[in-house]
Tab-separated table of C-alpha atoms and ligand atoms in Angstrom:
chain	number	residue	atom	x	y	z
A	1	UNK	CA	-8.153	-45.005	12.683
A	2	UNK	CA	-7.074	-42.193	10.201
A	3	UNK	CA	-6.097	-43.412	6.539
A	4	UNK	CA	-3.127	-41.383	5.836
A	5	UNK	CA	-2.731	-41.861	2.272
A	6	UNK	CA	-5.971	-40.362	1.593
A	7	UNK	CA	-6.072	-36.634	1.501
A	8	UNK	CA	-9.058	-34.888	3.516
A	9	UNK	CA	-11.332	-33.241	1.254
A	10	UNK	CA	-11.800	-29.136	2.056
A	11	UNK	CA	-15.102	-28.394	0.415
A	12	UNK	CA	-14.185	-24.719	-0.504
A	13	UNK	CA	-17.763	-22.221	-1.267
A	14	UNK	CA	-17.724	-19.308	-3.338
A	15	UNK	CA	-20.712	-17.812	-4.539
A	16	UNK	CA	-20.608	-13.961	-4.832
A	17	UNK	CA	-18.390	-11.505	-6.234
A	18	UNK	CA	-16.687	-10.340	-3.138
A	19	UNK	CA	-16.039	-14.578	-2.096
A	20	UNK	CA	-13.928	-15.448	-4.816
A	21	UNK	CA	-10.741	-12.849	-4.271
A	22	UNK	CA	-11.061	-14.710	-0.937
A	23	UNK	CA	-11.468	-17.904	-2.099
A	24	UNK	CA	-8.321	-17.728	-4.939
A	25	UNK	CA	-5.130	-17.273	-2.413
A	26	UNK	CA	-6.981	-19.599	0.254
A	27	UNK	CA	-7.820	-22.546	-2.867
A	28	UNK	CA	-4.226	-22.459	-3.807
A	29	UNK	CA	-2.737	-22.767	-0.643
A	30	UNK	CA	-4.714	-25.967	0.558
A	31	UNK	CA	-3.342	-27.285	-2.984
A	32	UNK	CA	0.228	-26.918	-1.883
A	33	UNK	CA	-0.244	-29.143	0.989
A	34	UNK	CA	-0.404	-33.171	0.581
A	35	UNK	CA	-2.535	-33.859	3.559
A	36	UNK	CA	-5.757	-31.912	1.429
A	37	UNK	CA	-7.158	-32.274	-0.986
A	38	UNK	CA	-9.786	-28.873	-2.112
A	39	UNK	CA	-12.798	-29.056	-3.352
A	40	UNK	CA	-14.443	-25.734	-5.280
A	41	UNK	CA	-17.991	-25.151	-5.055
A	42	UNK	CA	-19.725	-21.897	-6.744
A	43	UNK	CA	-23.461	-21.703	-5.791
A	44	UNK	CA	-23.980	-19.615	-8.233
A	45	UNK	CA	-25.323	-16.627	-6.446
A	46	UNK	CA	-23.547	-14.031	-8.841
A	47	UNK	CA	-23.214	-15.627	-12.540
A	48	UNK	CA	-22.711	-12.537	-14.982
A	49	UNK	CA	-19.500	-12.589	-16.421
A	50	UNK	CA	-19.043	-9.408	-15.247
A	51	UNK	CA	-19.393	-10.700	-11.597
A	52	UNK	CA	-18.081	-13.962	-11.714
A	53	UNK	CA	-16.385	-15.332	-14.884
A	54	UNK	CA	-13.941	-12.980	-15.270
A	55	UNK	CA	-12.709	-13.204	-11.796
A	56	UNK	CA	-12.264	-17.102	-12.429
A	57	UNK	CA	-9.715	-16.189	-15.357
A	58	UNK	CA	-8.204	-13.517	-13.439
A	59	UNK	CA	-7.338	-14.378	-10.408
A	60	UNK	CA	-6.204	-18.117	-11.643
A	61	UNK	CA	-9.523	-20.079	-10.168
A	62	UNK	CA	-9.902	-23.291	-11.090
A	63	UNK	CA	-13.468	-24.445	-12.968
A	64	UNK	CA	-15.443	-25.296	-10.108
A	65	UNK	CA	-15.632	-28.686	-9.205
A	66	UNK	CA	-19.753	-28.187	-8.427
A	67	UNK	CA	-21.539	-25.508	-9.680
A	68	UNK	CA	-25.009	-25.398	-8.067
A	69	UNK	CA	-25.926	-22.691	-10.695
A	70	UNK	CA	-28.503	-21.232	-8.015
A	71	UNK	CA	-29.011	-17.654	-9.543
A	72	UNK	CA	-31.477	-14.955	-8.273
A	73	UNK	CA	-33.747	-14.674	-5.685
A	74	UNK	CA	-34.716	-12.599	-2.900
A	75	UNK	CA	-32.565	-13.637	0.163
A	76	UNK	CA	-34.910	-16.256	1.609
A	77	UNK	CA	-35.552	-17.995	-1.686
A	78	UNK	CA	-31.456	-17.636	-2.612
A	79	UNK	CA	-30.722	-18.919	0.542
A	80	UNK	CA	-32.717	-22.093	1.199
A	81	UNK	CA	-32.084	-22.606	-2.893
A	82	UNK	CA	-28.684	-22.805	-1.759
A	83	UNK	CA	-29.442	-25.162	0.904
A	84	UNK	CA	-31.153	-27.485	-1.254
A	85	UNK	CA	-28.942	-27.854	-4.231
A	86	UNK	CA	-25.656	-28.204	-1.678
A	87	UNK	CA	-27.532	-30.379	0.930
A	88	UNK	CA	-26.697	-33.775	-1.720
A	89	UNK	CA	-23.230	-32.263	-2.652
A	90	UNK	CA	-21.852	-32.571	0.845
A	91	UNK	CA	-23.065	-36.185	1.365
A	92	UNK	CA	-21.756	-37.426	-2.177
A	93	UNK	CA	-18.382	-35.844	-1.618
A	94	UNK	CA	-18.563	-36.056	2.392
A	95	UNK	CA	-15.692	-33.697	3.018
A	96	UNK	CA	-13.349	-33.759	6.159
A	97	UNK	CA	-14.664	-29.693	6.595
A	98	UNK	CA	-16.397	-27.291	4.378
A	99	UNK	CA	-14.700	-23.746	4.349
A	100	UNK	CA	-16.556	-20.727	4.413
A	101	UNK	CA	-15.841	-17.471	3.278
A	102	UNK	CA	-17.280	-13.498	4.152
A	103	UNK	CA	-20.588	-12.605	4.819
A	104	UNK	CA	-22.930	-13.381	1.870
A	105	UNK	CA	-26.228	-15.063	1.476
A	106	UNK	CA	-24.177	-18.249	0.295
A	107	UNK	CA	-21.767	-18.602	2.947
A	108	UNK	CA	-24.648	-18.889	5.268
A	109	UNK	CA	-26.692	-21.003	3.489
A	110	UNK	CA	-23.561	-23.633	3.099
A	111	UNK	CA	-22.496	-22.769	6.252
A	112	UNK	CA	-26.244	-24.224	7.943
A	113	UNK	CA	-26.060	-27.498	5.737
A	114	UNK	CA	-22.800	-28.276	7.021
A	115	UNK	CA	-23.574	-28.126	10.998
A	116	UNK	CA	-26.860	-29.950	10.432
A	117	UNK	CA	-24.722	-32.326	9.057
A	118	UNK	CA	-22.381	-32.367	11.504
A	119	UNK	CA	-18.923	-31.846	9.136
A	120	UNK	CA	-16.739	-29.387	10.861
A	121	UNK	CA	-17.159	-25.629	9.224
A	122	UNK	CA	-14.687	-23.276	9.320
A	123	UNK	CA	-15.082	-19.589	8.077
A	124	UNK	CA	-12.806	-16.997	7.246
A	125	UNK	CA	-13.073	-13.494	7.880
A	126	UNK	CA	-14.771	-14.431	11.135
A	127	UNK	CA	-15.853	-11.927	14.083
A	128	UNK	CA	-16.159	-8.918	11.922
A	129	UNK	CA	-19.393	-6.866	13.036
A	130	UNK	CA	-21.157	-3.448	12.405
A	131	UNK	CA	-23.144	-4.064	15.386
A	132	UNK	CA	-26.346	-3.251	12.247
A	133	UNK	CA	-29.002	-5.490	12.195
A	134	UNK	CA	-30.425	-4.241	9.553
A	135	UNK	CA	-27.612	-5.425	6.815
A	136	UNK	CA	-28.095	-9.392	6.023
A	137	UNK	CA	-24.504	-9.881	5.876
A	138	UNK	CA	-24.530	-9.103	10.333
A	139	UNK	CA	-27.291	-11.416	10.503
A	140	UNK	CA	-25.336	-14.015	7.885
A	141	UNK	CA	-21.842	-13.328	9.996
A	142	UNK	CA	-24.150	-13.565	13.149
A	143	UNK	CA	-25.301	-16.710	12.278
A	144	UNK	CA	-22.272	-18.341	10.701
A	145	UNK	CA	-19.611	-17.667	13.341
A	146	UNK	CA	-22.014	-19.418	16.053
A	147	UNK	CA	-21.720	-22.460	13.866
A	148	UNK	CA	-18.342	-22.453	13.077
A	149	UNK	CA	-15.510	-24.693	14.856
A	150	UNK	CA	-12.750	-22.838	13.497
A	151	UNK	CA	-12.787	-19.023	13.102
A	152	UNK	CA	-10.335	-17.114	11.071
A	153	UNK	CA	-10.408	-13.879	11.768
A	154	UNK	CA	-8.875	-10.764	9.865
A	155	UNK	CA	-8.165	-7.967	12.452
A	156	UNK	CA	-7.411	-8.140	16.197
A	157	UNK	CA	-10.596	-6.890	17.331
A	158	UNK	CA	-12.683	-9.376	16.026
A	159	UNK	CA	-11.605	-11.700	19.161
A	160	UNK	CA	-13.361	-8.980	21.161
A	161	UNK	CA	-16.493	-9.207	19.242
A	162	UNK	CA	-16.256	-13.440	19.228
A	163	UNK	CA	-15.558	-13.803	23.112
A	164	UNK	CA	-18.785	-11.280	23.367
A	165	UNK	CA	-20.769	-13.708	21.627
A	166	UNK	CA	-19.370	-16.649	24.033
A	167	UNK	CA	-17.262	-18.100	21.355
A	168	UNK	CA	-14.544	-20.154	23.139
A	169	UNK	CA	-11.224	-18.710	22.710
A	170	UNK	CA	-9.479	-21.924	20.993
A	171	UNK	CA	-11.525	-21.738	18.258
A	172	UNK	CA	-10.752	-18.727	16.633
A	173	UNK	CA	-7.515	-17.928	15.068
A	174	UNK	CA	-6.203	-14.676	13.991
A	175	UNK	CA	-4.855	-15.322	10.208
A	176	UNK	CA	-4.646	-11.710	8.718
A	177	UNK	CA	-6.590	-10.485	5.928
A	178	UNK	CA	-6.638	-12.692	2.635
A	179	UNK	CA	-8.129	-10.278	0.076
A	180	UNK	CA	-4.797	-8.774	0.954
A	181	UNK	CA	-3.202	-11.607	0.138
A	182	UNK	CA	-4.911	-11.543	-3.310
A	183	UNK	CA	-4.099	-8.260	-3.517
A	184	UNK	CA	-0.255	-7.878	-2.973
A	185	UNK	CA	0.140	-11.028	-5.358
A	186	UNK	CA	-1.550	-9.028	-8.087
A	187	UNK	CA	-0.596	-5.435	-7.655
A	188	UNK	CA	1.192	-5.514	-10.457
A	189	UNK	CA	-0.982	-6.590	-13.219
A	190	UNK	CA	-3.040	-3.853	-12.360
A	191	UNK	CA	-4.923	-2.507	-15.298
A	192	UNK	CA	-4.441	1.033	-16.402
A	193	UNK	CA	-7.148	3.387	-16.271
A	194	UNK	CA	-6.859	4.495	-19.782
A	195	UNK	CA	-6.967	1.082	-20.794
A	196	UNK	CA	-10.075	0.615	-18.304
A	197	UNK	CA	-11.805	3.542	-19.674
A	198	UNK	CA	-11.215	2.040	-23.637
A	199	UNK	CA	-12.109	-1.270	-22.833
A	200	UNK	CA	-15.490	0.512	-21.761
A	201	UNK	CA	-16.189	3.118	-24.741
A	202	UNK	CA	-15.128	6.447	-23.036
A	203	UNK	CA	-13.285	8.346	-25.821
A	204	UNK	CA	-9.575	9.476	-25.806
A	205	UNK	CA	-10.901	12.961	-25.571
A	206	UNK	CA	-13.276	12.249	-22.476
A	207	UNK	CA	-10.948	10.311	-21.220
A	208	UNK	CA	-7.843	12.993	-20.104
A	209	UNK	CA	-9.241	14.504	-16.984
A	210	UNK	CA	-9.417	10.967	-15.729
A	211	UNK	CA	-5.663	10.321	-16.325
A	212	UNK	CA	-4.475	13.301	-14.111
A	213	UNK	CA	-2.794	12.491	-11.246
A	214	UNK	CA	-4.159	13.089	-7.899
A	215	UNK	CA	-7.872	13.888	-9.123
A	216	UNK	CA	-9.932	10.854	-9.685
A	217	UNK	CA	-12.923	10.489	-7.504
A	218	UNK	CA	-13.828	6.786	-7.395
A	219	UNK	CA	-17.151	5.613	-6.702
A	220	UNK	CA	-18.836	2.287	-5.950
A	221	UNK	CA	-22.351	1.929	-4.331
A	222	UNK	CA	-24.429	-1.164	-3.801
A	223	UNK	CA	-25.474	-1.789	-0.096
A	224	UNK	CA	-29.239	-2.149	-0.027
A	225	UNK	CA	-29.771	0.256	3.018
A	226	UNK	CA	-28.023	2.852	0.194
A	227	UNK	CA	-29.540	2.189	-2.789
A	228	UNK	CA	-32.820	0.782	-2.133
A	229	UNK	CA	-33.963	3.545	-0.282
A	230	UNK	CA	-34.926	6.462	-3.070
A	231	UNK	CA	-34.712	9.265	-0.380
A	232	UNK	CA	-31.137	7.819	1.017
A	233	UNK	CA	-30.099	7.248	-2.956
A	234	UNK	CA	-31.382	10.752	-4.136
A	235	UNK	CA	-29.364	12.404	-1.061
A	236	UNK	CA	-26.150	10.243	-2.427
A	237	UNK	CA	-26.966	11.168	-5.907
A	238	UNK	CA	-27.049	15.378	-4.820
A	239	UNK	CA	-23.593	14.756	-2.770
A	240	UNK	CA	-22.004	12.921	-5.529
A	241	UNK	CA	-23.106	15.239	-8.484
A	242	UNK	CA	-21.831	18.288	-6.271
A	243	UNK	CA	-17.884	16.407	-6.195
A	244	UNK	CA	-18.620	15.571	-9.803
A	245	UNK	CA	-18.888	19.202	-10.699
A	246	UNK	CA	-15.272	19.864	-8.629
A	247	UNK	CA	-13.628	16.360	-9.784
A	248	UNK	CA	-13.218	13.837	-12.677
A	249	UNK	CA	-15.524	11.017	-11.182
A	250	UNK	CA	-16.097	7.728	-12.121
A	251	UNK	CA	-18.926	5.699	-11.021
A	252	UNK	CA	-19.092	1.568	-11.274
A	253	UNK	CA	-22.339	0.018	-11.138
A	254	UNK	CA	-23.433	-3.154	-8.907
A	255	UNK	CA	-26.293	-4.498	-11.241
A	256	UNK	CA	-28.030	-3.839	-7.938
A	257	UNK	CA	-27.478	0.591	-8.033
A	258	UNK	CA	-27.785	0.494	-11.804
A	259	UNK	CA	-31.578	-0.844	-11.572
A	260	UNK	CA	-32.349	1.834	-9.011
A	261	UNK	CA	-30.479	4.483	-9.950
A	262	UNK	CA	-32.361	3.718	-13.244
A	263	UNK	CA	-35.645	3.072	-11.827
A	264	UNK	CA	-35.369	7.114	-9.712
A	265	UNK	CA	-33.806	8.782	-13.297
A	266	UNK	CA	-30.440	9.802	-11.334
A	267	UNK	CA	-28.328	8.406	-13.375
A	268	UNK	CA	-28.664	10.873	-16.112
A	269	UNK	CA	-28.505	13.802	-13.043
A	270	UNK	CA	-25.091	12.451	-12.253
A	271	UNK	CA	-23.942	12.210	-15.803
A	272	UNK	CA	-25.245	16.181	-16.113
A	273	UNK	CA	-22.707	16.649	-13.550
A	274	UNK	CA	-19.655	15.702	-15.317
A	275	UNK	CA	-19.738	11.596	-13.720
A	276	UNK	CA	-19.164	8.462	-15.976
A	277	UNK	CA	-21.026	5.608	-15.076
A	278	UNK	CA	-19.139	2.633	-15.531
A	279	UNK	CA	-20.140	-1.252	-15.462
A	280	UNK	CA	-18.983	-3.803	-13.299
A	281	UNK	CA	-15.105	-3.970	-13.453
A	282	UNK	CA	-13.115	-6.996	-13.540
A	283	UNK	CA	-10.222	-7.146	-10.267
A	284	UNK	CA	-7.516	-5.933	-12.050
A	285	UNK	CA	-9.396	-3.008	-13.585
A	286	UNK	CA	-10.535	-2.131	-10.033
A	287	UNK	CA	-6.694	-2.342	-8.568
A	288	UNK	CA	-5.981	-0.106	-11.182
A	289	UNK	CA	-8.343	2.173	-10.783
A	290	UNK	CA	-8.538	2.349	-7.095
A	291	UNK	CA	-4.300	3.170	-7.458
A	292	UNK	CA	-5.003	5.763	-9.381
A	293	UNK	CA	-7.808	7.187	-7.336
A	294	UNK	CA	-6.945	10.159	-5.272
A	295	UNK	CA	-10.231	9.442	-3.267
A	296	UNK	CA	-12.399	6.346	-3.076
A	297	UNK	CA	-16.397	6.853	-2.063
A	298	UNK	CA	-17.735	3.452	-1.554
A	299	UNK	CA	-20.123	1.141	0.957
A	300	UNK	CA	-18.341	-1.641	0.178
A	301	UNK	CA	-16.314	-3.970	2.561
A	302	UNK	CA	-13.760	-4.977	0.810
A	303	UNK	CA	-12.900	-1.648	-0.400
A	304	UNK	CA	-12.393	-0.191	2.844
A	305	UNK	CA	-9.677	-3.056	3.045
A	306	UNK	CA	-7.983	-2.358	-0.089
A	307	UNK	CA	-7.974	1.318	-0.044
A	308	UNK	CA	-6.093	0.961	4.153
A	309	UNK	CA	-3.983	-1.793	2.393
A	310	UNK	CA	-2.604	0.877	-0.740
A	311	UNK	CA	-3.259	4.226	1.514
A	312	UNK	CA	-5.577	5.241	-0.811
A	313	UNK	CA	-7.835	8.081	1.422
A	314	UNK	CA	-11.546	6.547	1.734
A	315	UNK	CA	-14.981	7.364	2.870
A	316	UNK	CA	-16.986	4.812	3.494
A	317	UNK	CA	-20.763	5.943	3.164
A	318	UNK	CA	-22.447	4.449	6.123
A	319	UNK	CA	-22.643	5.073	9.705
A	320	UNK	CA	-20.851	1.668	10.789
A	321	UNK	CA	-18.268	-0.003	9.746
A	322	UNK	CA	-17.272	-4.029	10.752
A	323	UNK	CA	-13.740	-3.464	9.956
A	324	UNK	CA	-12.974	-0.936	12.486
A	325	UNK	CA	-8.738	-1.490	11.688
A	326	UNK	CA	-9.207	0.599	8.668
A	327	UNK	CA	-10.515	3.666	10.406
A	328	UNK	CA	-8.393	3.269	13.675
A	329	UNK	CA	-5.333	2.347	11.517
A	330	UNK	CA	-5.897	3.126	8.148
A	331	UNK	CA	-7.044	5.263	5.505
A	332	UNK	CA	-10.991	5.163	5.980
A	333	UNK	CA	-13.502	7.701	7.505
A	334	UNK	CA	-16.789	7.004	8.030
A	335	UNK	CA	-19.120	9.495	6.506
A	336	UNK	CA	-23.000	9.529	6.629
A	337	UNK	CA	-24.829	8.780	3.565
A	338	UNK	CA	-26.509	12.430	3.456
A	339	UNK	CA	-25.399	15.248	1.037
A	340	UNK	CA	-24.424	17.692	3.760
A	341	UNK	CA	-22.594	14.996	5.196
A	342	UNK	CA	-20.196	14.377	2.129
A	343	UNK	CA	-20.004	17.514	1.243
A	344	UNK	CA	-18.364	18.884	4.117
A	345	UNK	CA	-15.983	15.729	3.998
A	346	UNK	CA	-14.875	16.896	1.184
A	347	UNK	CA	-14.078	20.031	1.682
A	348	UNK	CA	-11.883	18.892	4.751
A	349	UNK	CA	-10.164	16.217	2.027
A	350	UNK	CA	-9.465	19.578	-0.638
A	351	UNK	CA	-7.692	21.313	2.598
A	352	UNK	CA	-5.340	18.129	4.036
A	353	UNK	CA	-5.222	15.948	0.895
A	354	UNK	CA	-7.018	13.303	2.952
A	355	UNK	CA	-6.589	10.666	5.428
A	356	UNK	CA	-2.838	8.940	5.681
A	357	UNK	CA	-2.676	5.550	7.387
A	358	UNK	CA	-1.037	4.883	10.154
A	359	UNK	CA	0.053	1.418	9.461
A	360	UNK	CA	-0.715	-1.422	7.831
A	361	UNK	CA	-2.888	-3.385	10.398
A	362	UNK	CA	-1.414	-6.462	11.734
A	363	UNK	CA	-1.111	-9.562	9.554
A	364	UNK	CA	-2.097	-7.896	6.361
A	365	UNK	CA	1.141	-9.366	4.984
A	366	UNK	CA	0.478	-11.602	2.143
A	367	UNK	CA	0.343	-14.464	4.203
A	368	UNK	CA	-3.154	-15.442	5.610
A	369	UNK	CA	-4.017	-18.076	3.328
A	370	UNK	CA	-0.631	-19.796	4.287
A	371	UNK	CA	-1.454	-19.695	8.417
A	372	UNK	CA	-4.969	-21.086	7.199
A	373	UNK	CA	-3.796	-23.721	5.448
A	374	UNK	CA	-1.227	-24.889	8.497
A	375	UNK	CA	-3.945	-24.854	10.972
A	376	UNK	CA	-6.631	-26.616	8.377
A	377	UNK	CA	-3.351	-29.755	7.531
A	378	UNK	CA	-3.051	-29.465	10.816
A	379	UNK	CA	-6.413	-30.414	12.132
A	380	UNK	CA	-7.318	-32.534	9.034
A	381	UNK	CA	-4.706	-33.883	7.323
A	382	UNK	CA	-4.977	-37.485	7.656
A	383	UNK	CA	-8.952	-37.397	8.198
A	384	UNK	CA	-10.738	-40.589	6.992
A	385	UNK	CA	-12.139	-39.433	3.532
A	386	UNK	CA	-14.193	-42.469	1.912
A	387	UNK	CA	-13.060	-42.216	-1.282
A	388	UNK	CA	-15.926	-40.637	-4.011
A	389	UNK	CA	-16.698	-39.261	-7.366
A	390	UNK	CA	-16.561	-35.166	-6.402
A	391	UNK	CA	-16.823	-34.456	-10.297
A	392	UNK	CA	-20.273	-35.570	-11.474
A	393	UNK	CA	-21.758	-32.068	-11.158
A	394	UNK	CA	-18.763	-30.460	-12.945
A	395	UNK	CA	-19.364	-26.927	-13.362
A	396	UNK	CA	-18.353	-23.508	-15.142
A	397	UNK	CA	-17.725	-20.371	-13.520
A	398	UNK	CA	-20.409	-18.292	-15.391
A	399	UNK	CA	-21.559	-17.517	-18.778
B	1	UD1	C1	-24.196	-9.621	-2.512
B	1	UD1	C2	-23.882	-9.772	-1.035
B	1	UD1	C3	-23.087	-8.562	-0.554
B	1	UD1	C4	-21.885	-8.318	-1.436
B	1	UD1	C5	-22.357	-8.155	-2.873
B	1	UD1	C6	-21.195	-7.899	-3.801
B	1	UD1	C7	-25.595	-10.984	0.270
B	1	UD1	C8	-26.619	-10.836	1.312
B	1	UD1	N1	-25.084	-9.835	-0.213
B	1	UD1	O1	-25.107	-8.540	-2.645
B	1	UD1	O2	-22.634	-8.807	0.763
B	1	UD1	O3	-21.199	-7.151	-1.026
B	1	UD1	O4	-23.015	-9.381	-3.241
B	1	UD1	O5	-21.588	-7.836	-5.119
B	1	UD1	O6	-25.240	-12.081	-0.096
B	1	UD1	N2	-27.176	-9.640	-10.200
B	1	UD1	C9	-26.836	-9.614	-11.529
B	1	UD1	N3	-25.783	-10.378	-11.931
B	1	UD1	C10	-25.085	-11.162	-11.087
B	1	UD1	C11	-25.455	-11.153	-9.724
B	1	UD1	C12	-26.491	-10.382	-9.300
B	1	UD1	O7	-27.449	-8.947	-12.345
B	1	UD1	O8	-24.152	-11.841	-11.505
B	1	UD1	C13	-28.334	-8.853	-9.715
B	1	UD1	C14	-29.368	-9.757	-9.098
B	1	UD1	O9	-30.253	-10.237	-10.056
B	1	UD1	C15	-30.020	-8.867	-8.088
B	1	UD1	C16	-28.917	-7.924	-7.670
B	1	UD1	O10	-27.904	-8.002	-8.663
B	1	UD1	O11	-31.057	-8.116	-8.662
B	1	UD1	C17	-28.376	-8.253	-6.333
B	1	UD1	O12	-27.788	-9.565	-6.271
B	1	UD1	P1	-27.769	-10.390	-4.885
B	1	UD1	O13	-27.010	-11.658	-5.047
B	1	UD1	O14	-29.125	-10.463	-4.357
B	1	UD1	O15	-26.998	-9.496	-3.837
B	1	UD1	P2	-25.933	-8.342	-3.971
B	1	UD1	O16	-26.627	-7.031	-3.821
B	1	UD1	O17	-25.064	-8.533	-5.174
């Protein structure tokens, strides 16, 4: 029988940059409901300040409640790390379902513990795919949505893609997009670019070109297939430094691109060519900046996202995308990662000013986290929860 005075625990896993603008709008609605009772986990995965902490303070996250401080490691060791250090934190807290988020080497490490276990998983962002086996976050979203009981999915094709894969219908449920979410709460704390380029060193002087309206060229780089390649990387490098010589560009660097680009010598070729290479920005920083942006170059997901969800014209550098809404819909074009490639992009964006969007794709409203939280107090609200101490591992967000 179901003890209704205690609330069902929703173990809730972050662990990498792009998890916890995911994590924040989804956290805070499970809070508002009596039934639940959410649990934060960080694994750790990303633990710069610069990749974690400051998202924590900026985007309202609590401490987490565990912190499995699991670090480095090449994706087999990060993963089954993972494993290991969250296999005890389910059974001490034994949640009523642990929530998944994205694609990333933690969500499917979290996401394996809890089926072996048998507690019910339930991943957001579900049904996205690139149809690339090559990128670990296919095999991760692969992987995860087979295991899953309830799949929240983002964009109406992702049904498609699930019902492919012989995922039964009743399972999935399409939300909308919560990084959008995040991102219509915070437009306007967005950080200004002058304050951006301060806060990072880049003199007044240097500075102007960047403030112009309408010129910035915005760029943001970090999928392995991109930058651990040096042939695919140098080809980038040649595109980018020929926009750089045309445009004001700024560059932010994934820890990831910053050790290769470093390792080849290209970043001081893109600096000849007029480029500012940039650290890891906090999320407000990169609302700001991606505003201001007349053009966005990036191989990020959630970028694509953001960019269709401001109609800020992007090209995504890849061959595939797994969010297909934001080319049919909105403001992205897929361009190959080769120099010939971007450059001729380009030349088509100088002509027409770049790609408008259609719409703004279905659901991308504000409200995912919301229909989330109704189906999740729906399901498990009233769950038997023994009752248990979730706080002995009590962690921090980062250094
Ligand atoms: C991970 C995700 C990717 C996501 C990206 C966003 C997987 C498989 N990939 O890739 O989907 O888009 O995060 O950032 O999970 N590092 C630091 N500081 C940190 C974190 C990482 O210096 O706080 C360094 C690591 O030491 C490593 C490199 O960055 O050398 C890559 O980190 P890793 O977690 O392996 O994957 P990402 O490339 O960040």
């Amino acid at each position: 029988m179901a003890n209704h005075s205690a609330p069902a625990r929703i173990l809730c896993i972050a662990g990498a940059r792009p998890n916890f603008m995911k994590v924040a709008p989804v956290l805070a609605a499970l809070r508002r409901r009596n039934g639940l009772a959410p649990i934060l986990v960080h694994t750790g995965q990303h633990y710069d300040p610069q990749m974690s902490g400051q998202f924590f303070k900026e985007l309202g996250l609590p401490a987490p409640d565990v912190n499995l401080e699991v670090g480095s490691g090449n994706h087999a060791t990060q993963t089954a790390e993972i494993m290991a250090r969250f296999d005890p934190v389910l059974e001490r807290t034994a949640p009523a379902c642990v929530l998944v988020v994205g694609d990333v080497n933690s969500t499917l490490a979290c996401a394996l513990v809890a089926a072996k276990r048998g507690v019910p998983l339930a991943h957001v962002e579900a049904g996205l795919r690139s149809y690339d086996r090559t990128m670990p976050e296919e095999i991760n979203r692969l992987v995860v949505d087979q295991l899953a009981d309830l799949l929240f999915t983002s964009e109406a094709g992702a049904l498609i893609n699930l019902q492919r894969e012989g995922i039964p219908t009743e399972r999935v449920h399409f939300v909308g997009n919560v990084m959008v979410d995040t991102l219509l709460a915070n437009a306007e704390r967005a950080i200004p670019v002058a304050h951006t380029l301060a806060a990072s060193g880049v003199e007044p002087a240097r500075a102007v070109p960047f403030l112009e309206a309408g010129r910035l060229l915005l760029v943001t780089l970090h999928r392995p297939s991109n930058v651990d390649d040096p042939s695919t990387l140098q080809g980038l490098v040649a595109g980018l430094c020929d926009l750089a010589r045309l445009r004001p560009m700024l560059f932010i660097l994934h820890p990831r691109s910053r050790a290769r680009l470093e390792q080849a010598g290209l970043g001081e070729q893109l600096e000849a060519a007029g480029c500012v290479l940039l650290p890891p920005q906090g999320y407000l920083a990169m609302l700001g900046l991606q505003r201001h942006a007349s053009l966005v170059l990036t191989d990020s997901g959630g970028i694509q996202e953001e960019t269709t969800a401001l109609g800020i014209p992007c090209f995504t550098l890849r061959t595939t995308t797994e969010r297909p809404v934001t080319v049919e819909e909105g403001t992205n074009q897929l361009v190959p990662p080769e120099p010939d490639a971007i450059r001729t992009a380009f030349g088509t964006f100088l002509k027409n000013g770049g790609k408008g969007a259609k719409r703004r794709p279905a659901l991308w409203d504000g409200m995912a986290a919301e229909r989330i939280a109704t189906v999740l107090d729906h399901r498990f609200a009233g769950a038997r929860c023994p009752s248990t101490d979730v706080s002995s591992s009590k962690g921090t967000p980062g250094p």
